[in-house]
mmCIF file with all atom_site columns, C-alpha atoms in Angstrom:
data_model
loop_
_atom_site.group_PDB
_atom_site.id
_atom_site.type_symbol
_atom_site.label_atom_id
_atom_site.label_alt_id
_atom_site.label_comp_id
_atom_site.label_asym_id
_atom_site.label_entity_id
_atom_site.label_seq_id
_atom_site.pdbx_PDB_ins_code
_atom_site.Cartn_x
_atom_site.Cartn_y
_atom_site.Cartn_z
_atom_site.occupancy
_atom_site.B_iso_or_equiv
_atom_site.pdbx_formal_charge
_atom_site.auth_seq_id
_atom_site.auth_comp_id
_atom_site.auth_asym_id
_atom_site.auth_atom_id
_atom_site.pdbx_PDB_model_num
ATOM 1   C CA . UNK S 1 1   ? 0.000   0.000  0.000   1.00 0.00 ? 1   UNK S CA 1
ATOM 2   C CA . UNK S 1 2   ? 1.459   3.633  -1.068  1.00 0.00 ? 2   UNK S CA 1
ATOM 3   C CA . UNK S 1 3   ? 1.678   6.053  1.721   1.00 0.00 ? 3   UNK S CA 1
ATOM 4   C CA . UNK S 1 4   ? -0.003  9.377  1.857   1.00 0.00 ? 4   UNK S CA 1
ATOM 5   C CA . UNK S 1 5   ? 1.031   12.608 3.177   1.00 0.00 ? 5   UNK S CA 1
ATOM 6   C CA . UNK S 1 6   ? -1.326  15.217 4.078   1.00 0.00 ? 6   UNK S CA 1
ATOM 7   C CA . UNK S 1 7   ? -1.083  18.610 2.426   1.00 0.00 ? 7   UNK S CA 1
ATOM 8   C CA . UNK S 1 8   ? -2.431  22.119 2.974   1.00 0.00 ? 8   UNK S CA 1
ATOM 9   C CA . UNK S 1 9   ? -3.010  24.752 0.882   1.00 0.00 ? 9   UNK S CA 1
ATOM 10  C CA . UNK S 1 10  ? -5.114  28.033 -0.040  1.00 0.00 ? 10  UNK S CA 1
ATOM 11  C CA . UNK S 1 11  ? -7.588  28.013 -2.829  1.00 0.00 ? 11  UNK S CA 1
ATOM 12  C CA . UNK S 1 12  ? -9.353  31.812 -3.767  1.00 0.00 ? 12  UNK S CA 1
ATOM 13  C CA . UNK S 1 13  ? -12.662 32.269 -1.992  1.00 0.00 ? 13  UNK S CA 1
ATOM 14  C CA . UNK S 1 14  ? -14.467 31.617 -5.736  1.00 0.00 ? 14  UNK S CA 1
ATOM 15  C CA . UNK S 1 15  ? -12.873 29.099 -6.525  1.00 0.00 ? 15  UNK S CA 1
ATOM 16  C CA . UNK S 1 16  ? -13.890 27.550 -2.356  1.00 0.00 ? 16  UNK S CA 1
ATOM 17  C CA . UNK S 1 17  ? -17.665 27.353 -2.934  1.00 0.00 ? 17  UNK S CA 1
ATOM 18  C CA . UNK S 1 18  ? -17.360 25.450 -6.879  1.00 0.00 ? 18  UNK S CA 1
ATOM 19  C CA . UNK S 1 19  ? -14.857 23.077 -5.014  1.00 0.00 ? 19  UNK S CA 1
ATOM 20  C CA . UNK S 1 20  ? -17.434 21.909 -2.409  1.00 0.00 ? 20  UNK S CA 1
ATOM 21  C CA . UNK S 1 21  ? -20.296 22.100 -4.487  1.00 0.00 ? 21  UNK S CA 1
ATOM 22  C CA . UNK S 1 22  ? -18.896 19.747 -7.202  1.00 0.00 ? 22  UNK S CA 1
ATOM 23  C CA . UNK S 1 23  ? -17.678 17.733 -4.231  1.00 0.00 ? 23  UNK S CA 1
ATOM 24  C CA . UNK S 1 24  ? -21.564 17.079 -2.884  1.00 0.00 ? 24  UNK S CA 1
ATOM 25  C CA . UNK S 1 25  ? -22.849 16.869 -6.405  1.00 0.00 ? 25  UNK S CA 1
ATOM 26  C CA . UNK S 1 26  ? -20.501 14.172 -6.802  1.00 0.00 ? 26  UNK S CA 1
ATOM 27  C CA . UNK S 1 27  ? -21.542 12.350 -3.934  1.00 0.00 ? 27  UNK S CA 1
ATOM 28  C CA . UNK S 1 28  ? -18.038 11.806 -2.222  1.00 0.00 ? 28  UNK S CA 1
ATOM 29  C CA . UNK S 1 29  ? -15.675 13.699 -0.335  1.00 0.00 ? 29  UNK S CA 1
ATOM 30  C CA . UNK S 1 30  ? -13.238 16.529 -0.606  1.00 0.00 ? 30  UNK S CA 1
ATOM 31  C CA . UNK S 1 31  ? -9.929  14.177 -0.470  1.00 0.00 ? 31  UNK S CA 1
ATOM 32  C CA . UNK S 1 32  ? -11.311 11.659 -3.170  1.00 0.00 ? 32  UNK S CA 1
ATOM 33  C CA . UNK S 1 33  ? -12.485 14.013 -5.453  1.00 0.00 ? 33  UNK S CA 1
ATOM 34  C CA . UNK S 1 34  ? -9.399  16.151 -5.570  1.00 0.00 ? 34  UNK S CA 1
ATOM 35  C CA . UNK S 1 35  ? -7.277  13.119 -6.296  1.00 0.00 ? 35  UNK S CA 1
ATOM 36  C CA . UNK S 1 36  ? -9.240  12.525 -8.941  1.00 0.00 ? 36  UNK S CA 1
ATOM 37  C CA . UNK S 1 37  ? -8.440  15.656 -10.121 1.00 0.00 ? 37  UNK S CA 1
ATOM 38  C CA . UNK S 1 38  ? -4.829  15.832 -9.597  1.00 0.00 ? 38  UNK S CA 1
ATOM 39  C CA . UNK S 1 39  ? -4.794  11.977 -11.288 1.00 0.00 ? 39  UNK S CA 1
ATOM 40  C CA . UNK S 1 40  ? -7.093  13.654 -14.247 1.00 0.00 ? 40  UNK S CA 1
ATOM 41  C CA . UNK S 1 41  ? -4.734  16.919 -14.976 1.00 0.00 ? 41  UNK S CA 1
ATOM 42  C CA . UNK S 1 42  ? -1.531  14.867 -14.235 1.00 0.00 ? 42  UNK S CA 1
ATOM 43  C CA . UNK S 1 43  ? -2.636  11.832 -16.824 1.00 0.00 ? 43  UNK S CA 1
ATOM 44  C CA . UNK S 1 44  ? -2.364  9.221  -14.561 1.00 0.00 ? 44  UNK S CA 1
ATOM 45  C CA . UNK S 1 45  ? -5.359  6.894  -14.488 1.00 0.00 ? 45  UNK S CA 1
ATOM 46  C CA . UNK S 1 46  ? -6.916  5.197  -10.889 1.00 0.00 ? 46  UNK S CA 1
ATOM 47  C CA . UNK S 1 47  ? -5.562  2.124  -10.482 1.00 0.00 ? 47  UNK S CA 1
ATOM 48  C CA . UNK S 1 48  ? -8.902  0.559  -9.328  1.00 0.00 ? 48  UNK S CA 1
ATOM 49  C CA . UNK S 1 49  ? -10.377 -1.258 -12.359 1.00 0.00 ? 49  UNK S CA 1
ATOM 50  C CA . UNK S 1 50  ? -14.039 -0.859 -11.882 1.00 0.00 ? 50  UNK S CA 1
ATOM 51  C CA . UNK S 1 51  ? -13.162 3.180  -11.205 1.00 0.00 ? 51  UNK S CA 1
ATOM 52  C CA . UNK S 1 52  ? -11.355 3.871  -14.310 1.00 0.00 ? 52  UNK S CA 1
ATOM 53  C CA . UNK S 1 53  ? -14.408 2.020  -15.986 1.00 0.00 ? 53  UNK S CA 1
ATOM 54  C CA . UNK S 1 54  ? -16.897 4.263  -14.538 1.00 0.00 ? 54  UNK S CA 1
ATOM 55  C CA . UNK S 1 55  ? -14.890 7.194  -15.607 1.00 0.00 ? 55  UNK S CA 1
ATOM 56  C CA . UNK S 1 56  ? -15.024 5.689  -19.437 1.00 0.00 ? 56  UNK S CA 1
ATOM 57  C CA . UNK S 1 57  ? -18.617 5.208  -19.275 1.00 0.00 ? 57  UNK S CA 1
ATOM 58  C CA . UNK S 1 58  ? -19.162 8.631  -18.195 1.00 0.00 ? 58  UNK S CA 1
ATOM 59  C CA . UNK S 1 59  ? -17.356 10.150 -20.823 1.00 0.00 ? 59  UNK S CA 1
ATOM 60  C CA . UNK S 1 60  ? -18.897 7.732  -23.361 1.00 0.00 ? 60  UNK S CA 1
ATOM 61  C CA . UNK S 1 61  ? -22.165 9.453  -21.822 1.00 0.00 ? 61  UNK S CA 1
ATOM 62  C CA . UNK S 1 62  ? -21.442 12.979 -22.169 1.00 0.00 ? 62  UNK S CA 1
ATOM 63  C CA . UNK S 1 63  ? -19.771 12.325 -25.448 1.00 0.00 ? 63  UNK S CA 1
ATOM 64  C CA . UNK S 1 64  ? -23.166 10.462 -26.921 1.00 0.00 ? 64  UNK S CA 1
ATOM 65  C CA . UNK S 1 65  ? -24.871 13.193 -25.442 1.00 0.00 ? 65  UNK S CA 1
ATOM 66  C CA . UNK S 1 66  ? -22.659 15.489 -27.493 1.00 0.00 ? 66  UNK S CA 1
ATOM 67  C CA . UNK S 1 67  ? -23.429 13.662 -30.378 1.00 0.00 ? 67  UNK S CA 1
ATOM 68  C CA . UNK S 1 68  ? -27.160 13.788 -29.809 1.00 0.00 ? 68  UNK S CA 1
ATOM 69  C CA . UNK S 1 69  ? -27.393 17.953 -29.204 1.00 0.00 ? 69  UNK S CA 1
ATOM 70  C CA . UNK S 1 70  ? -24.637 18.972 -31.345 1.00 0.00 ? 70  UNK S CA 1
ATOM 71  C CA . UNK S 1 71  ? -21.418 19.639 -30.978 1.00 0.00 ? 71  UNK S CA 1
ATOM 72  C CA . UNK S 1 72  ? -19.558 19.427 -27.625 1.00 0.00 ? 72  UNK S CA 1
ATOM 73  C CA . UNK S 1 73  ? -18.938 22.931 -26.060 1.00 0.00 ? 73  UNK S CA 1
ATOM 74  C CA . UNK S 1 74  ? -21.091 24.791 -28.875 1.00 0.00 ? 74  UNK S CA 1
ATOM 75  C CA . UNK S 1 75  ? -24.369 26.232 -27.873 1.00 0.00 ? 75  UNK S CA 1
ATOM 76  C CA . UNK S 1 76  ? -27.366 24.436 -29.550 1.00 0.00 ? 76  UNK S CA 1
ATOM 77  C CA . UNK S 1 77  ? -29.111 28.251 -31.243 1.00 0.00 ? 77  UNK S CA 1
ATOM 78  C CA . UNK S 1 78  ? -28.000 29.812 -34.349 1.00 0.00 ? 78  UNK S CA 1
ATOM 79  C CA . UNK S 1 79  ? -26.544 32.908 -34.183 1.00 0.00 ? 79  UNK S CA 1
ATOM 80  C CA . UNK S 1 80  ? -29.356 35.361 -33.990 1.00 0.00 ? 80  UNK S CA 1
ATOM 81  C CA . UNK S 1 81  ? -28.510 39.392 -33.880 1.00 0.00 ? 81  UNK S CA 1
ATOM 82  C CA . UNK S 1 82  ? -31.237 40.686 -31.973 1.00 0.00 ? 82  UNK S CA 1
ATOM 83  C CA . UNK S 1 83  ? -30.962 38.017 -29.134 1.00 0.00 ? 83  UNK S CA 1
ATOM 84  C CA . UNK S 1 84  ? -27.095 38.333 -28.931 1.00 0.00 ? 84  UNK S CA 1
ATOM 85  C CA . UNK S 1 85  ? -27.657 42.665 -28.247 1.00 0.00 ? 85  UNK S CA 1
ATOM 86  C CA . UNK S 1 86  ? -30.143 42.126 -26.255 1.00 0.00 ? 86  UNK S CA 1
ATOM 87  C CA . UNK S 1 87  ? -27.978 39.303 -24.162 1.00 0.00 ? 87  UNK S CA 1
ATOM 88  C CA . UNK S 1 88  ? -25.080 41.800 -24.521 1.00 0.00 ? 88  UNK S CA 1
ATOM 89  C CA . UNK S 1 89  ? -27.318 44.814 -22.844 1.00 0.00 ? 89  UNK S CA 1
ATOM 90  C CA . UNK S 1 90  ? -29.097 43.011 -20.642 1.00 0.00 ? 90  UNK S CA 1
ATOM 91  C CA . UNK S 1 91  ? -25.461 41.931 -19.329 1.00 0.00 ? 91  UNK S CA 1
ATOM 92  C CA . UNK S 1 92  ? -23.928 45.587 -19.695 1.00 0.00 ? 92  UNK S CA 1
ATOM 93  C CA . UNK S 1 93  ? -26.662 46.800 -17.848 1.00 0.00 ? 93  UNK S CA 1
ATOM 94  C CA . UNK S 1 94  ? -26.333 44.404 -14.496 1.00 0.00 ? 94  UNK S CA 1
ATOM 95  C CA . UNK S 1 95  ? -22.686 46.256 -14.421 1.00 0.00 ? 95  UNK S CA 1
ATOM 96  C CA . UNK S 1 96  ? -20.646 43.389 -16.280 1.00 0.00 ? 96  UNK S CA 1
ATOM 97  C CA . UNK S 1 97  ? -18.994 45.234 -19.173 1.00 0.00 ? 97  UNK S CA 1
ATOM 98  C CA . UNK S 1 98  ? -16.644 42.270 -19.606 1.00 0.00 ? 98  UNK S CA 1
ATOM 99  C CA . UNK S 1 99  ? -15.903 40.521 -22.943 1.00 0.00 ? 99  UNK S CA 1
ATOM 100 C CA . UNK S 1 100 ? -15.359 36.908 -20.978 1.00 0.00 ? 100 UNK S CA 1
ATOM 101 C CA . UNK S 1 101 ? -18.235 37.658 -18.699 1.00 0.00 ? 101 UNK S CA 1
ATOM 102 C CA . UNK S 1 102 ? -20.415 38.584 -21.894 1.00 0.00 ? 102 UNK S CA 1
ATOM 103 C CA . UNK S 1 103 ? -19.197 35.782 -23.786 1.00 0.00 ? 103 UNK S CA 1
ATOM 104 C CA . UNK S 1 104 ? -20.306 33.203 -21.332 1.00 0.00 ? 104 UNK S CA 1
ATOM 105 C CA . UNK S 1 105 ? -23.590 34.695 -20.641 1.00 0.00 ? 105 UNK S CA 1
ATOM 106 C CA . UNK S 1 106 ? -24.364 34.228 -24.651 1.00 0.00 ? 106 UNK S CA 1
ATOM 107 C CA . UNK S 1 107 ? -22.645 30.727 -24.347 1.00 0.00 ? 107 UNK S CA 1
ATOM 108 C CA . UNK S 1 108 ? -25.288 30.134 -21.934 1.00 0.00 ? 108 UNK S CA 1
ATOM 109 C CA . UNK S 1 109 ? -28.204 31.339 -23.244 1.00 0.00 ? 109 UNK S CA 1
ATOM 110 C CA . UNK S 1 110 ? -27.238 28.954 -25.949 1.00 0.00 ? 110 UNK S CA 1
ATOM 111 C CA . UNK S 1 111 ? -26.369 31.053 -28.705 1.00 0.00 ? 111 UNK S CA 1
ATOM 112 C CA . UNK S 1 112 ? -23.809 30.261 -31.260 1.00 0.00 ? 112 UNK S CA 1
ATOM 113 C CA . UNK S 1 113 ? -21.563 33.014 -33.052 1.00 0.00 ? 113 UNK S CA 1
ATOM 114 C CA . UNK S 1 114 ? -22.430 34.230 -37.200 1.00 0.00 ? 114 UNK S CA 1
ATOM 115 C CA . UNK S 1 115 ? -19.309 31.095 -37.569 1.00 0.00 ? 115 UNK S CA 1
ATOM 116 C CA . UNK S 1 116 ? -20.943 28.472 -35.340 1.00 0.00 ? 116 UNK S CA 1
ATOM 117 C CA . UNK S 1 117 ? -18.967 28.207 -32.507 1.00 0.00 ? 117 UNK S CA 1
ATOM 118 C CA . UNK S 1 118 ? -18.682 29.394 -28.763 1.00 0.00 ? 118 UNK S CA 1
ATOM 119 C CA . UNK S 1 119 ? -17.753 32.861 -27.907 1.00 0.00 ? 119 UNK S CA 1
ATOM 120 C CA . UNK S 1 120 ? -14.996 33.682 -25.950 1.00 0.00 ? 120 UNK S CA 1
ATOM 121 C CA . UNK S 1 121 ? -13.310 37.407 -25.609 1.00 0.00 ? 121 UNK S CA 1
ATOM 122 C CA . UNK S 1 122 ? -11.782 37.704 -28.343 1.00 0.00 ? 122 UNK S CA 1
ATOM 123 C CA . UNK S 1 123 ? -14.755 36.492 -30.610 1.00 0.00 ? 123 UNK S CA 1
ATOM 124 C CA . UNK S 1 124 ? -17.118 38.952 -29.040 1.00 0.00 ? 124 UNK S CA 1
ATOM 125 C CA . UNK S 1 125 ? -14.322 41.573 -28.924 1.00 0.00 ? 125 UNK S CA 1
ATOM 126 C CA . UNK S 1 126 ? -14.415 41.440 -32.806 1.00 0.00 ? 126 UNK S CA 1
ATOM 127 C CA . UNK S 1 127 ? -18.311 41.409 -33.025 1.00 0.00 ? 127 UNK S CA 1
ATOM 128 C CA . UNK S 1 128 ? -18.404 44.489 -30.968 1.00 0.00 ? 128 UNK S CA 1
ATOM 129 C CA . UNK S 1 129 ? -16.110 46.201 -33.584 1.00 0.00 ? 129 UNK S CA 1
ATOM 130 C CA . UNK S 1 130 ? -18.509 45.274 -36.280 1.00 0.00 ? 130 UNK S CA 1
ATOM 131 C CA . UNK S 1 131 ? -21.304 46.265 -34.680 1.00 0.00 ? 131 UNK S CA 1
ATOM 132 C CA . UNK S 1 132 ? -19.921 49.946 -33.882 1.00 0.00 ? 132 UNK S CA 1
ATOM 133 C CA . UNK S 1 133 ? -18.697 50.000 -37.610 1.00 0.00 ? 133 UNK S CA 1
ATOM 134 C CA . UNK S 1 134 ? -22.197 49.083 -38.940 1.00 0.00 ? 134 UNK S CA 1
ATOM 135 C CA . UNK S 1 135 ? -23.995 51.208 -36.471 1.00 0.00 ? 135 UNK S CA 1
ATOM 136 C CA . UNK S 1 136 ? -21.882 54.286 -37.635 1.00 0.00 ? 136 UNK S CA 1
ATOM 137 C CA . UNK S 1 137 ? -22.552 53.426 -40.999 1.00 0.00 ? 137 UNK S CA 1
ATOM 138 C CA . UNK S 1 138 ? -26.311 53.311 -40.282 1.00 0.00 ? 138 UNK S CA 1
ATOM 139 C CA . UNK S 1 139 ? -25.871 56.639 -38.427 1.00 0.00 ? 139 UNK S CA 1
ATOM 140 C CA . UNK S 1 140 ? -23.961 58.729 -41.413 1.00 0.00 ? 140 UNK S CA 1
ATOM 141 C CA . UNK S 1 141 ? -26.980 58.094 -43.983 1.00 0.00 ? 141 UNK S CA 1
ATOM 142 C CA . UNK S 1 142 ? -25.218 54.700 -45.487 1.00 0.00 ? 142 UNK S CA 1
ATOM 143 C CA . UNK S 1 143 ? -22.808 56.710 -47.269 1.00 0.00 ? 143 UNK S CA 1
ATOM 144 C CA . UNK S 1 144 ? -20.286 54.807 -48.586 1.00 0.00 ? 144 UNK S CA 1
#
């Protein structure tokens, strides 16, 4: 049997309250479900058979699942204009003038970007430019 050693450390206060509720939606405890994720980020599987198994299965799951609603990580809604300003001023306006806050508010309200994919910063960082482009365009009579 491989000895243990117990370790202490800090984790930021945000970061505190994800930790322990993924722990209780996960059904364990604190110390087994951080090894898992120290074996998961270092690439080393659990050497108990019927664990790593689970683990497959799982990810078999959320991969069919994937495969059933589209593409993993994309939201499942076309990119629609009006929806994406209004999630973009609806966001602005609770005090959150953030490109990765923004971005993950229209990730979650499902909406995909004019290319299909997620947003991130730098996505919505170029939409915004377009947008104030076109809107000055609008606003100076269309003239070329």
């Amino acid at each position: 049997m491989s000895k243990s050693l117990s370790v202490t450390f800090r984790v930021p206060a945000e970061l505190s309250e994800a930790f322990t509720d993924a722990v209780n939606a996960a059904g364990g405890d604190k110390t087994a479900w951080l090894i898992d994720a120290i074996r998961q980020k270092l690439s080393r599987p659990e050497s108990n058979p019927d664990a790593r198994m689970m683990a497959l299965v799982e990810r078999m799951e959320i991969a069919a699942a994937a495969l059933i609603g589209g593409k993993q990580g994309i939201p499942p809604l076309p990119y629609d204009e009006q929806a994406v300003i209004r999630v973009v001023e609806e966001t602005i306006a609770q005090g959150f003038d953030n490109g990765r806050i923004i971005a993950e508010r229209l990730n979650e309200a499902g909406y995909q970007t004019k290319a299909g994919k997620a947003w991130d910063k730098d996505i919505y960082s170029a939409w915004k430019r377009q947008v104030k482009k076109l809107t000055l365009y609008q606003l100076n009579g269309d003239k070329g």
